[in-house]
Coordinates of C-alpha atoms in Angstrom, one line a residue:
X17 CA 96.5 -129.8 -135.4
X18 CA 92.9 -128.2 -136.0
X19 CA 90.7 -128.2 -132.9
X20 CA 87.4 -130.5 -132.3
X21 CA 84.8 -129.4 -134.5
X22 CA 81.4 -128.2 -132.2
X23 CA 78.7 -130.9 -132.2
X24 CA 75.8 -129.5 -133.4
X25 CA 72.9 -129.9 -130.3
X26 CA 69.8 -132.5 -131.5
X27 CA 66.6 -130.5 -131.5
X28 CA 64.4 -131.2 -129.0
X29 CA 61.6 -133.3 -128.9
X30 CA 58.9 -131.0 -127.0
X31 CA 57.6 -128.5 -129.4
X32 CA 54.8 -127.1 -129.6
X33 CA 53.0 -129.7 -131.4
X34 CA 54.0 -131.8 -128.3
X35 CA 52.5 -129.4 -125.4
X36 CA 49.1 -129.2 -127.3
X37 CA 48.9 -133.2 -127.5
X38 CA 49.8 -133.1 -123.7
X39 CA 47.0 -130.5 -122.9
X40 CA 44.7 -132.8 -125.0
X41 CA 45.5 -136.2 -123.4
X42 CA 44.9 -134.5 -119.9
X43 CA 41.2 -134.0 -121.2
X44 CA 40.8 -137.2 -122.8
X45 CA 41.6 -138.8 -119.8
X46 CA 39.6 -136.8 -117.3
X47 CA 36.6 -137.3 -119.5
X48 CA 37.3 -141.2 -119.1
X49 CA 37.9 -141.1 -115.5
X50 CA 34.3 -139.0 -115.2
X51 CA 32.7 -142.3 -116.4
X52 CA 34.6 -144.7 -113.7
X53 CA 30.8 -144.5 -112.3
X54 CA 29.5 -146.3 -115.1
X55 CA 29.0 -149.9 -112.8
X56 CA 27.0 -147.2 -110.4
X57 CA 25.0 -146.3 -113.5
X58 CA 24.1 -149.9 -114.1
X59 CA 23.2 -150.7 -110.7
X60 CA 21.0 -147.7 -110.3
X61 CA 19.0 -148.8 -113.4
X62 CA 18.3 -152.0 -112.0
X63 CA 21.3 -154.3 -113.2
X64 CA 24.1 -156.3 -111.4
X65 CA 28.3 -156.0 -111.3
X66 CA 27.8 -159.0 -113.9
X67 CA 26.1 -157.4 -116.1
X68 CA 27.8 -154.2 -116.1
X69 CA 31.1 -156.2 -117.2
X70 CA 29.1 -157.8 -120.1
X71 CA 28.4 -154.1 -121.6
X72 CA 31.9 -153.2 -120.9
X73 CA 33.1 -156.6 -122.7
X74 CA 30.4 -156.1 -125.0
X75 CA 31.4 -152.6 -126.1
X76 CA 35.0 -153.5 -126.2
X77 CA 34.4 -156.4 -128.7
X78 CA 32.5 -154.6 -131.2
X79 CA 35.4 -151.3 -130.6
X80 CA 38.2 -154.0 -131.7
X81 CA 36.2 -155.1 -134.4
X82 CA 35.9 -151.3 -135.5
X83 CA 39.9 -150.4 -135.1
X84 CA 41.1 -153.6 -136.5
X85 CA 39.8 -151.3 -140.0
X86 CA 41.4 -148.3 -138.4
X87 CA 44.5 -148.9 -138.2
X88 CA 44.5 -149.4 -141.7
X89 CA 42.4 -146.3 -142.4
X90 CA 45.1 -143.9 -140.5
X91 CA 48.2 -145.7 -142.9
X92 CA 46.1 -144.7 -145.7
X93 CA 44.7 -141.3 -145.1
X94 CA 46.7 -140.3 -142.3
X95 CA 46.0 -138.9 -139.1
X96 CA 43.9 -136.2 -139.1
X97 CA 40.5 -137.1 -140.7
X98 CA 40.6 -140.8 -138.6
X99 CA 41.3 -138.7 -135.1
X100 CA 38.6 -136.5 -135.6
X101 CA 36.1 -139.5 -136.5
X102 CA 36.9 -140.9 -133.5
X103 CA 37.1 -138.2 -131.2
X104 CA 33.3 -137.7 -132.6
X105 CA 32.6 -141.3 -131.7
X106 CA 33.6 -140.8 -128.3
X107 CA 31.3 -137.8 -127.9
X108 CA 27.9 -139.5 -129.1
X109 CA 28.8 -142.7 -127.3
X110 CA 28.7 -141.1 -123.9
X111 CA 25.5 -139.0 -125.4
X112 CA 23.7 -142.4 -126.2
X113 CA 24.3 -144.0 -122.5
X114 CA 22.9 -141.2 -120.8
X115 CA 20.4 -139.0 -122.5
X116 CA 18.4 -142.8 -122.9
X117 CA 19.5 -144.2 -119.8
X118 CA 18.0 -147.8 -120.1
X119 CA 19.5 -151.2 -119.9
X120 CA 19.1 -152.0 -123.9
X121 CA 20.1 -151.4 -127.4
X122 CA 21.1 -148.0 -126.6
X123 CA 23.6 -148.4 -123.6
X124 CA 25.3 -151.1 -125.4
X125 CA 25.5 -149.0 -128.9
X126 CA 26.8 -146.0 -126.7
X127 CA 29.6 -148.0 -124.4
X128 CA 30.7 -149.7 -128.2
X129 CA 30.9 -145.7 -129.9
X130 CA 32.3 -144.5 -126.6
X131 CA 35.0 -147.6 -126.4
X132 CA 35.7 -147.5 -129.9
X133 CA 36.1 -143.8 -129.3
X134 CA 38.7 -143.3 -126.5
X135 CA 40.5 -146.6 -128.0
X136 CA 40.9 -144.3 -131.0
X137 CA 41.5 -141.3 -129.8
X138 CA 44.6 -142.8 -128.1
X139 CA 46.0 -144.1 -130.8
X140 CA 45.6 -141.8 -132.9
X141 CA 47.6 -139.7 -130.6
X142 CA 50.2 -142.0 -130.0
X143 CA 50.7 -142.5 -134.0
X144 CA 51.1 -138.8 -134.4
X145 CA 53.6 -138.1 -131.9
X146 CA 55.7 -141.2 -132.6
X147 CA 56.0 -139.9 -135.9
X148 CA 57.2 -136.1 -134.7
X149 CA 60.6 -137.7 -132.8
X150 CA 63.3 -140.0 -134.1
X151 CA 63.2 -143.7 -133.8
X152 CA 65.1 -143.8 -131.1
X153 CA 63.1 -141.8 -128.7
X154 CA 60.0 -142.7 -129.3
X155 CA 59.7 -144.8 -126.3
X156 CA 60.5 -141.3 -124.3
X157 CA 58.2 -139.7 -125.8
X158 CA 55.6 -141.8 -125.3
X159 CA 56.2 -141.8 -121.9
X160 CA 56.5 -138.0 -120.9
X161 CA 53.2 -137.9 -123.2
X162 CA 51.4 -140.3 -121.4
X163 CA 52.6 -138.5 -118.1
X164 CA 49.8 -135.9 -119.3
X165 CA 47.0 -139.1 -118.4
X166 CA 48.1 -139.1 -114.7
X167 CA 47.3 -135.4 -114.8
X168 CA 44.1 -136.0 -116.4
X169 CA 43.1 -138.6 -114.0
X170 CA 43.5 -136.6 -110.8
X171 CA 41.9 -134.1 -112.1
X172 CA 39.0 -136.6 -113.5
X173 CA 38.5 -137.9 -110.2
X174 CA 38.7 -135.3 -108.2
X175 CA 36.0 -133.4 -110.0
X176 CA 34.2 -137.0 -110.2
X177 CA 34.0 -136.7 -106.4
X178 CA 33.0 -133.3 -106.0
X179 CA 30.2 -134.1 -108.1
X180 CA 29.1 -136.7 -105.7
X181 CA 29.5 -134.5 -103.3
X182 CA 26.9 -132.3 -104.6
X183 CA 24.2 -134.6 -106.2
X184 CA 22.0 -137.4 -104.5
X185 CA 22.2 -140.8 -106.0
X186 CA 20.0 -140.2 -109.3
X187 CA 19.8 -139.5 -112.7
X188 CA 21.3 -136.3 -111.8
X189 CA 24.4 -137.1 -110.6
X190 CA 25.2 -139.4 -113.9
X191 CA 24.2 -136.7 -116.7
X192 CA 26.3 -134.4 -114.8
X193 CA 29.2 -137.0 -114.6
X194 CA 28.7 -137.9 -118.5
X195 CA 28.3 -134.4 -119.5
X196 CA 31.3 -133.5 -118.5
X197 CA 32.9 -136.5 -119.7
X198 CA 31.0 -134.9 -123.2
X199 CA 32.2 -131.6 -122.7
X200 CA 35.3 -132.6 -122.8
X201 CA 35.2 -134.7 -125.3
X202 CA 34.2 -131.6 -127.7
X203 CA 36.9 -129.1 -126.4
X204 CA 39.5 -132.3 -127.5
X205 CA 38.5 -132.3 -131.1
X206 CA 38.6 -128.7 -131.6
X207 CA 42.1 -129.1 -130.2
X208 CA 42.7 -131.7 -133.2
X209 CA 41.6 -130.0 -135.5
X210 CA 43.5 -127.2 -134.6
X211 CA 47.1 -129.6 -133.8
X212 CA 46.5 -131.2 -137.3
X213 CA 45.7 -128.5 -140.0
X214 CA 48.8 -128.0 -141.6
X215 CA 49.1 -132.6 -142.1
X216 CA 49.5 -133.9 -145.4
X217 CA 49.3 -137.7 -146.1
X218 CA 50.7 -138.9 -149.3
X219 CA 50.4 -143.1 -148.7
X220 CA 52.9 -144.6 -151.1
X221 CA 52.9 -148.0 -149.7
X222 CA 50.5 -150.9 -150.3
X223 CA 47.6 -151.5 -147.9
X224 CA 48.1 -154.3 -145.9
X225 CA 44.9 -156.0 -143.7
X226 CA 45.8 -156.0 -139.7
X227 CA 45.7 -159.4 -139.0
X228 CA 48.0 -160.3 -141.7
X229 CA 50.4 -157.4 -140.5
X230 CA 50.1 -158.9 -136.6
X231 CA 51.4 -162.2 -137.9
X232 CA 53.8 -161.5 -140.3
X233 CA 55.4 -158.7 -137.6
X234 CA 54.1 -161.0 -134.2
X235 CA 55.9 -159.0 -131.4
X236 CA 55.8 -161.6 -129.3
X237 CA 55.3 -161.7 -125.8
X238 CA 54.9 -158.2 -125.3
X239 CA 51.1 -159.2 -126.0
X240 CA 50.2 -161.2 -123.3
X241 CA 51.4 -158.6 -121.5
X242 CA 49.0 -155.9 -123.2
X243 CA 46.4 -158.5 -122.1
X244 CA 47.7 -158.7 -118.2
X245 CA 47.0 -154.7 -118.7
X246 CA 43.8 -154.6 -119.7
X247 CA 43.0 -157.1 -116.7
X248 CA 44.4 -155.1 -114.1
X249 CA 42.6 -151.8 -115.5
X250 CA 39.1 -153.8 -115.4
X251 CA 39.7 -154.4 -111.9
X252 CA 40.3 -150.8 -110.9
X253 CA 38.4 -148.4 -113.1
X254 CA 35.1 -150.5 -113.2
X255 CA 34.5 -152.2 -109.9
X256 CA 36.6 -150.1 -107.6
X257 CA 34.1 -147.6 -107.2
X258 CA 31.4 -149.8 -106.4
X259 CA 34.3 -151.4 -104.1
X260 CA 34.6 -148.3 -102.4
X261 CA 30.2 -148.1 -102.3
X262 CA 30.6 -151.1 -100.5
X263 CA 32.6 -150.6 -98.4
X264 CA 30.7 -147.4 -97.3
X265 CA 33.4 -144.9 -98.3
X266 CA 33.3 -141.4 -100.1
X267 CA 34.4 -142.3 -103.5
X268 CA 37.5 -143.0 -104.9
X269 CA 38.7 -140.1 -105.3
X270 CA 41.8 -140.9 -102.9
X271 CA 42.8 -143.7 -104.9
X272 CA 43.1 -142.3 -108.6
X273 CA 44.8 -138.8 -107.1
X274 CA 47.6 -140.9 -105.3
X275 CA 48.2 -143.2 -108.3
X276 CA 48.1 -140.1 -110.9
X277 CA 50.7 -138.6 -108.3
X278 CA 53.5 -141.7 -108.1
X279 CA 52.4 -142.1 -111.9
X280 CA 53.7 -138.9 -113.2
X281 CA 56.6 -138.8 -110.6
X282 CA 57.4 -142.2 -111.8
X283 CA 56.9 -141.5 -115.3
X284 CA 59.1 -138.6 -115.7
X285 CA 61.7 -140.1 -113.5
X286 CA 61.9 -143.1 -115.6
X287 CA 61.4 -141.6 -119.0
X288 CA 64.9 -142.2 -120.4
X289 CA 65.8 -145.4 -118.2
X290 CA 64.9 -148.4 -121.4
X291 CA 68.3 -147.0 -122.8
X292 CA 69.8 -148.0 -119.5
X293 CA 68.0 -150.5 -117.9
X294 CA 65.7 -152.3 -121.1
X295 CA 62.5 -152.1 -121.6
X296 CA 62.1 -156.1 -120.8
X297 CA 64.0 -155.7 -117.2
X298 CA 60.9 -152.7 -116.7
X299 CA 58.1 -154.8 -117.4
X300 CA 58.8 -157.7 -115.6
X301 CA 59.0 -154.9 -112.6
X302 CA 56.4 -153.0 -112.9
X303 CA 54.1 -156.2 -113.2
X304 CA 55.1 -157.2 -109.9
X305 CA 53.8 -153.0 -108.7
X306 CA 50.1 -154.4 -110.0
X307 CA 50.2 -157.5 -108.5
X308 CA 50.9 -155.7 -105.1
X309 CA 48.4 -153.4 -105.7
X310 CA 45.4 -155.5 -106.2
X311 CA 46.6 -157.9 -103.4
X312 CA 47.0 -154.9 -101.1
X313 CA 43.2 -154.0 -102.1
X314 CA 42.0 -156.7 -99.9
X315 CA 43.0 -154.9 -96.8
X316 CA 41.5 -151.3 -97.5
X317 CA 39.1 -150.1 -94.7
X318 CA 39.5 -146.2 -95.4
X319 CA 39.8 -144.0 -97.6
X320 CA 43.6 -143.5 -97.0
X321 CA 44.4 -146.6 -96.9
X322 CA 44.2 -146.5 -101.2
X323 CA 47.1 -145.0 -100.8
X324 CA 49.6 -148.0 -100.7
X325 CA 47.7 -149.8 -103.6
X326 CA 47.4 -146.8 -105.6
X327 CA 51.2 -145.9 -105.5
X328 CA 51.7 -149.5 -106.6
X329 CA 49.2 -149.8 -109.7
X330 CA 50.8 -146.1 -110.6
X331 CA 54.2 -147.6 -110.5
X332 CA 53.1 -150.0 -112.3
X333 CA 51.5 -148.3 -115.1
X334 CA 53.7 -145.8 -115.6
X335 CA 56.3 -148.1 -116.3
X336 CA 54.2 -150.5 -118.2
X337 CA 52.4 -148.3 -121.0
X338 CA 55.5 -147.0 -123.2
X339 CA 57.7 -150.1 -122.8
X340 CA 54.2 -152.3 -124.1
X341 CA 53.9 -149.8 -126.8
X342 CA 57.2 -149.1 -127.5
X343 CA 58.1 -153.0 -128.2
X344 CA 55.3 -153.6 -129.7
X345 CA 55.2 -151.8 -132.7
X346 CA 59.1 -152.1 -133.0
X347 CA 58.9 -154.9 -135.2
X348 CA 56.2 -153.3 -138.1
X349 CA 57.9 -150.8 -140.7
X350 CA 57.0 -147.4 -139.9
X351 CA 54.9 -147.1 -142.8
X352 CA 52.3 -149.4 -140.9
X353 CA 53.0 -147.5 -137.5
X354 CA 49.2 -147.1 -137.3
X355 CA 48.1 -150.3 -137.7
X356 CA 50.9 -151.2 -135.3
X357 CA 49.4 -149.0 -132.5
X358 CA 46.3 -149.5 -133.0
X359 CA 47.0 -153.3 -132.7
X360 CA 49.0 -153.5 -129.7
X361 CA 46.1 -151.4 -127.9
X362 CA 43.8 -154.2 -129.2
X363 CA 45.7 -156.6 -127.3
X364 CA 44.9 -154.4 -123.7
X365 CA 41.6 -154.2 -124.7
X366 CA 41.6 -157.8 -125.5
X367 CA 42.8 -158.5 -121.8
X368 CA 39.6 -156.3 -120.3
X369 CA 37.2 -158.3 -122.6
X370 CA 38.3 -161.6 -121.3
X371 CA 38.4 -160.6 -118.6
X372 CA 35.1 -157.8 -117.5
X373 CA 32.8 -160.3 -117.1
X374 CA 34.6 -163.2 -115.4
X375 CA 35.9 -160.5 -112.8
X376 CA 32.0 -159.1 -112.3
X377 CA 30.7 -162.7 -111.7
X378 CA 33.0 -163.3 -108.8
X379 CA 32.0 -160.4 -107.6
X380 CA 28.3 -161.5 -107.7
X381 CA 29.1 -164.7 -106.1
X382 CA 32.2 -164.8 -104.2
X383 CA 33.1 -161.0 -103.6
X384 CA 35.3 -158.1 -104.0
X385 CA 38.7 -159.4 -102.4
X386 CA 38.6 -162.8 -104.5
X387 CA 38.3 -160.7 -107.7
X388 CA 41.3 -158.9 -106.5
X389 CA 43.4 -162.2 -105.9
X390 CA 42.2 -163.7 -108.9
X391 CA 43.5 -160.8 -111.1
X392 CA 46.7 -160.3 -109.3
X393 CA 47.1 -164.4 -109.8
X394 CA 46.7 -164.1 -113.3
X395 CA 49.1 -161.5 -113.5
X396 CA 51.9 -163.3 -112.0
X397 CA 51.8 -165.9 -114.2
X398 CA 52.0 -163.8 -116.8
X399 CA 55.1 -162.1 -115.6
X400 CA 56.7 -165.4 -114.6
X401 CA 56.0 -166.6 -118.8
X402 CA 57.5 -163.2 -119.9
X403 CA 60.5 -163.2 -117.4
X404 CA 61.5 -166.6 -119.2
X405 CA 60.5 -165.5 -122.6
X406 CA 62.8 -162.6 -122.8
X407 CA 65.6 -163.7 -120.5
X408 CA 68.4 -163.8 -122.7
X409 CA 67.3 -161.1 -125.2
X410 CA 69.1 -157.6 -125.3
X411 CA 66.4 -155.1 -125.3
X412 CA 67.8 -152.8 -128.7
X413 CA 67.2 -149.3 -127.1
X414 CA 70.2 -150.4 -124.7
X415 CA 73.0 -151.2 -127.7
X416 CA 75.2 -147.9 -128.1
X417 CA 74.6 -147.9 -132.1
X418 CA 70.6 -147.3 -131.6
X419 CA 71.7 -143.9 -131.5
X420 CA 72.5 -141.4 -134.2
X421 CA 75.8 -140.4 -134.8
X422 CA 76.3 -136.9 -133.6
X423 CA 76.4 -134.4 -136.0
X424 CA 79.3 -132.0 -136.5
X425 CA 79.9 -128.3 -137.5
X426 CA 82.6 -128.0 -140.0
X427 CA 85.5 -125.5 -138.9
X428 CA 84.9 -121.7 -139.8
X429 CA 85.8 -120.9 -143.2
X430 CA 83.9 -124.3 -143.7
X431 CA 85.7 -126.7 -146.2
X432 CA 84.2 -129.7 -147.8
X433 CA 84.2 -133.0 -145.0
X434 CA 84.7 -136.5 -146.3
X435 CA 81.2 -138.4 -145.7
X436 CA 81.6 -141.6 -144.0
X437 CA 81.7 -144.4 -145.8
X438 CA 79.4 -146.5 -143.8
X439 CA 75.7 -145.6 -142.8
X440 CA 74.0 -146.1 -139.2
X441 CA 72.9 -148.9 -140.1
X442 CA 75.7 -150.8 -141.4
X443 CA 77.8 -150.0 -138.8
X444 CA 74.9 -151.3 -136.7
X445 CA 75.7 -154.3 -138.3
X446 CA 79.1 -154.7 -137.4
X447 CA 78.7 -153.0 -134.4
X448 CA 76.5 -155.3 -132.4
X449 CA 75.4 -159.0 -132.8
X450 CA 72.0 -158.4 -132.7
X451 CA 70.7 -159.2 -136.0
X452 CA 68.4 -156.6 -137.6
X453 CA 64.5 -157.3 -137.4
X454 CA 62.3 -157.2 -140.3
X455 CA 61.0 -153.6 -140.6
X456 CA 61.5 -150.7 -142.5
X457 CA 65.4 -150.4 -142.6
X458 CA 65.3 -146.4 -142.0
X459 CA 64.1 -147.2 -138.6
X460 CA 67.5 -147.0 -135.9
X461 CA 65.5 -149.6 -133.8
X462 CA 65.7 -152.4 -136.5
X463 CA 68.2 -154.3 -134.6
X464 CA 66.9 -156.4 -132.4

């Protein structure tokens, strides 16, 4: 009887291609939480928390507008020259809000360049390294490269307060803040530009409009989710510094170092558990973590007491981000993977449209701890609606036949090997009782 024939080991997933997106998210990220000042900005040039959420809602609004076209524009010419657009975007934007710091045209021209920026940047990234892995590890790698965020953040704030440290409350203090948030911004294209040189797009599909796309492929649920998210990032990385002003503390440096901590601790813990657990189980979860967190807002009185509400949100986030992104672009062929990122991104920045100003205005007229409650309200619904939604459904990543076969080394001297007679995704088929979604039919995930 011959022996067992050596199964060959799957090549890993974190090359080098994968490290240098890492090392560019944690800048991307600690630009972006530089600018967590920006309600500061306003106040200081004479405008209210109100307002401050319009801009934000205002930039947002015309960034969607811009990346409904980009998704589109990434399917068609591929990664490289769209990610470099944007990441040039990003730069001017923040250039615009500062070096004409005035409460007109050009702040809201800059926060739309700068939203439509970062928006882009992100999922530019995420397109790119979804499309480095197989199917069925995307969700993992999503994760362990959004891990890189939490780095970014900590480091973003940290060096946020230590600015504040060192600069009185004026002008000063925000060009140095934006600046760096600049800086950045230019080190992370040169790093795309680098990651990218050797891409080649050849686009052999039809060009498809988003919104079309969203409805033909409607995730679902998932969406209101995405929405809940970009609620519950409102709350925190717009008004919680001017929270923390209020509340005559330091900054909040505390706060975003604790969350980036359980975050990343989280995140890598976690990374493989949707092929145990689900994906649905997670989010219903980790929306309770935000709901605790805001709620447990209301009762901060020092600096260390961010910690508790911090290690919630962090929770939450980190097991939030890949699962939203993850199932939502599971339904859209892989061909439209852009347009599928860059739409379920829309749907967080959707939530923080909604949802900027409303927040600001009870600020102006109720106060801080109602705003809290009010989001964390909000969110619990939403998780009650999804809890009921997905229920009954099995979660693909957790069926045994979302997995490749394993590949085997023929005996030495190698003879020819009978190939089998039925593909993955046939015996998917009669595998499971899931029935296959509509998709591209090369994707392992197309059996929901």
């Amino acid at each position: 009887m011959p022996e067992p024939a050596d199964a060959t080991p799957e090549p890993s997933i974190y090359t080098s291609i994968f490290w240098w997106s890492f090392t560019a998210n944690i800048l991307l990220v600690a630009g972006n939480a530089l600018t967590f000042r920006f309600a500061e900005l306003v106040n200081l040039l004479g405008g209210t928390q109100q307002l401050a959420g319009t801009i934000v809602s205002v930039g947002t609004i015309g960034a969607l507008v811009g990346r409904l076209f980009m998704g589109q524009f990434l399917d068609r010419y591929g990664v490289r020259p769209v990610w470099a657009t944007v990441s040039v975007c990003y730069t001017v934007g923040i250039a615009l809000m500062i070096l004409v710091p005035q409460l007109g045209f050009t702040m809201y021209a800059g926060r739309i360049l700068f939203a439509f920026g970062l928006g882009g940047m992100f999922a530019c990234s995420m397109t790119h390294i979804q499309d480095q892995v197989p199917a069925y590890r995307r969700t993992e790698v999503i994760a362990t490269l959004g891990s890189s965020g939490f780095i970014g953040m900590m480091l973003g704030s940290q060096l946020g307060d230590l600015v504040l440290g060192f600069t009185a409350d004026s002008f000063v203090r925000y060009w140095t803040l934006f600046g760096l948030s600049g800086s950045f911004g230019v080190v992370y294209l040169c790093i795309v530009l680098w990651l990218t040189r050797n891409d080649c797009h050849h686009s052999e599909h039809p060009q498809v409009s988003a919104l079309p796309l969203l409805f033909r492929y409607w995730p679902g649920s998932v969406m209101l989710v995405g929405m809940a998210m970009g609620m519950a990032f409102v709350s925190t990385t717009v008004f919680l510094a001017r929270y923390a002003t209020s509340l005559g503390l330091r900054g909040v440096g505390t706060y975003f170092t604790a969350y980036a901590i359980t975050a990343f601790c989280v995140r890598i813990l976690t990374r493989n558990m949707s092929r145990k657990y689900g994906r649905h189980r997670m989010i219903v979860l980790a929306m309770v973590g935000h709901i605790a967190g805001l709620c447990s807002l209301c009762f901060v009185t020092h600096e260390w007491q961010f910690i508790i509400p911090a290690a919630c949100t962090g929770f939450a986030h980190a097991l939030l981000f890949p699962c939203v992104v993850s199932l939502g672009t599971e339904p859209f062929p892989k061909q439209y993977r852009g347009t599928a990122t860059t739409l379920v991104l829309c749907t967080i920045d959707v939530g923080g449209v909604i949802s900027a100003p409303i927040l600001g205005s009870v600020i102006d007229h109720i106060g801080f701890h109602t705003m809290f409650l009010l989001a964390a309200g909000v969110i619990a619904v939403v998780d009650v609606i999804y809890l009921v939604a997905t229920f009954r459904m099995v979660d693909p990543e957790t069926l045994p036949n979302a997995r490749p076969a394993v590949m085997v080394q023929p005996q030495s001297p190698a003879t020819a090997q009978p190939l089998p007679t039925q593909t993955l995704s046939e015996t998917s088929q009669d595998a499971g009782k899931a029935p296959q979604r509509r998709g591209n039919p090369s994707d392992v995930t197309c059996c929901r």
